[in-house]
Amino acid sequence: SPEQVRAAAAAFRVYVSTGPRDAMGDYVVDHAVLTFLLDPEGLCRDCYGRGRTAEELARSVREHMENYEALPAE
């Protein structure tokens, strides 16, 4: 739902803005371009912008997977 999208954007501090509509009612959405790495608990472990290469991103994900430790059970 639109409310869930707004809540997710706020939770991850993602910038989103709807631009002005043109004569046909179309518009551009300005937004952050980020990929988030979440662990199995749903915690954000890393964030990748457009400046990262595929190799850098893959290396980072591998390192996070190799070093992952689950949170202690409550």
mmCIF file of C-alpha atoms in Angstrom:
data_model
loop_
_atom_site.group_PDB
_atom_site.id
_atom_site.type_symbol
_atom_site.label_atom_id
_atom_site.label_comp_id
_atom_site.label_asym_id
_atom_site.label_seq_id
_atom_site.Cartn_x
_atom_site.Cartn_y
_atom_site.Cartn_z
ATOM 1 C CA SER A 1 0.000 0.000 0.000
ATOM 2 C CA PRO A 2 1.186 3.606 -0.336
ATOM 3 C CA GLU A 3 1.384 3.840 3.455
ATOM 4 C CA GLN A 4 3.654 0.788 3.640
ATOM 5 C CA VAL A 5 5.934 2.205 0.958
ATOM 6 C CA ARG A 6 6.204 5.504 2.853
ATOM 7 C CA ALA A 7 6.924 3.625 6.100
ATOM 8 C CA ALA A 8 9.645 1.514 4.447
ATOM 9 C CA ALA A 9 11.231 4.606 2.891
ATOM 10 C CA ALA A 10 11.241 6.340 6.268
ATOM 11 C CA ALA A 11 12.675 3.288 8.058
ATOM 12 C CA PHE A 12 15.589 3.080 5.626
ATOM 13 C CA ARG A 13 15.937 6.873 5.295
ATOM 14 C CA VAL A 14 15.344 6.732 1.548
ATOM 15 C CA TYR A 15 14.656 9.986 -0.269
ATOM 16 C CA VAL A 16 11.626 9.977 -2.612
ATOM 17 C CA SER A 17 9.940 12.923 -4.307
ATOM 18 C CA THR A 18 7.217 13.068 -6.967
ATOM 19 C CA GLY A 19 7.957 15.686 -9.594
ATOM 20 C CA PRO A 20 5.448 17.896 -11.375
ATOM 21 C CA ARG A 21 2.975 16.290 -13.769
ATOM 22 C CA ASP A 22 3.178 17.027 -17.474
ATOM 23 C CA ALA A 23 0.247 17.768 -19.805
ATOM 24 C CA MET A 24 -0.566 14.037 -20.038
ATOM 25 C CA GLY A 25 -0.493 13.536 -16.267
ATOM 26 C CA ASP A 26 2.817 11.681 -16.263
ATOM 27 C CA TYR A 27 5.535 12.504 -13.754
ATOM 28 C CA VAL A 28 9.064 11.586 -12.763
ATOM 29 C CA VAL A 29 9.875 10.173 -9.340
ATOM 30 C CA ASP A 30 13.186 11.393 -7.952
ATOM 31 C CA HIS A 31 14.602 8.865 -5.495
ATOM 32 C CA ALA A 32 17.723 7.525 -3.882
ATOM 33 C CA VAL A 33 19.464 4.735 -5.782
ATOM 34 C CA LEU A 34 20.613 2.307 -3.116
ATOM 35 C CA THR A 35 20.730 -1.436 -2.559
ATOM 36 C CA PHE A 36 20.415 -2.605 1.031
ATOM 37 C CA LEU A 37 21.919 -5.833 2.365
ATOM 38 C CA LEU A 38 19.657 -7.307 5.048
ATOM 39 C CA ASP A 39 20.585 -10.215 7.294
ATOM 40 C CA PRO A 40 18.208 -13.102 8.091
ATOM 41 C CA GLU A 41 16.874 -11.118 11.068
ATOM 42 C CA GLY A 42 15.973 -8.249 8.744
ATOM 43 C CA LEU A 43 18.691 -5.908 10.026
ATOM 44 C CA CYS A 44 20.459 -3.687 7.526
ATOM 45 C CA ARG A 45 24.105 -4.766 7.368
ATOM 46 C CA ASP A 46 25.310 -2.620 4.477
ATOM 47 C CA CYS A 47 24.151 -0.150 1.874
ATOM 48 C CA TYR A 48 25.475 0.151 -1.675
ATOM 49 C CA GLY A 49 25.236 3.218 -3.888
ATOM 50 C CA ARG A 50 25.703 3.503 -7.626
ATOM 51 C CA GLY A 51 29.431 4.100 -7.258
ATOM 52 C CA ARG A 52 30.168 0.498 -6.261
ATOM 53 C CA THR A 53 31.233 -1.972 -8.929
ATOM 54 C CA ALA A 54 29.659 -5.409 -9.200
ATOM 55 C CA GLU A 55 32.921 -6.921 -7.965
ATOM 56 C CA GLU A 56 33.017 -4.653 -4.896
ATOM 57 C CA LEU A 57 29.410 -5.414 -4.083
ATOM 58 C CA ALA A 58 29.935 -9.174 -4.487
ATOM 59 C CA ARG A 59 33.062 -9.072 -2.287
ATOM 60 C CA SER A 60 31.195 -7.156 0.423
ATOM 61 C CA VAL A 61 28.235 -9.547 0.386
ATOM 62 C CA ARG A 62 30.593 -12.551 0.589
ATOM 63 C CA GLU A 63 32.418 -10.994 3.554
ATOM 64 C CA HIS A 64 29.162 -10.298 5.358
ATOM 65 C CA MET A 65 28.019 -13.880 4.753
ATOM 66 C CA GLU A 66 31.318 -15.331 5.986
ATOM 67 C CA ASN A 67 31.301 -13.165 9.128
ATOM 68 C CA TYR A 68 27.588 -13.413 9.900
ATOM 69 C CA GLU A 69 26.631 -14.272 13.471
ATOM 70 C CA ALA A 70 22.989 -14.663 14.437
ATOM 71 C CA LEU A 71 21.623 -12.500 17.207
ATOM 72 C CA PRO A 72 21.286 -14.320 20.543
ATOM 73 C CA ALA A 73 17.821 -15.751 21.160
ATOM 74 C CA GLU A 74 15.751 -13.711 23.557
#
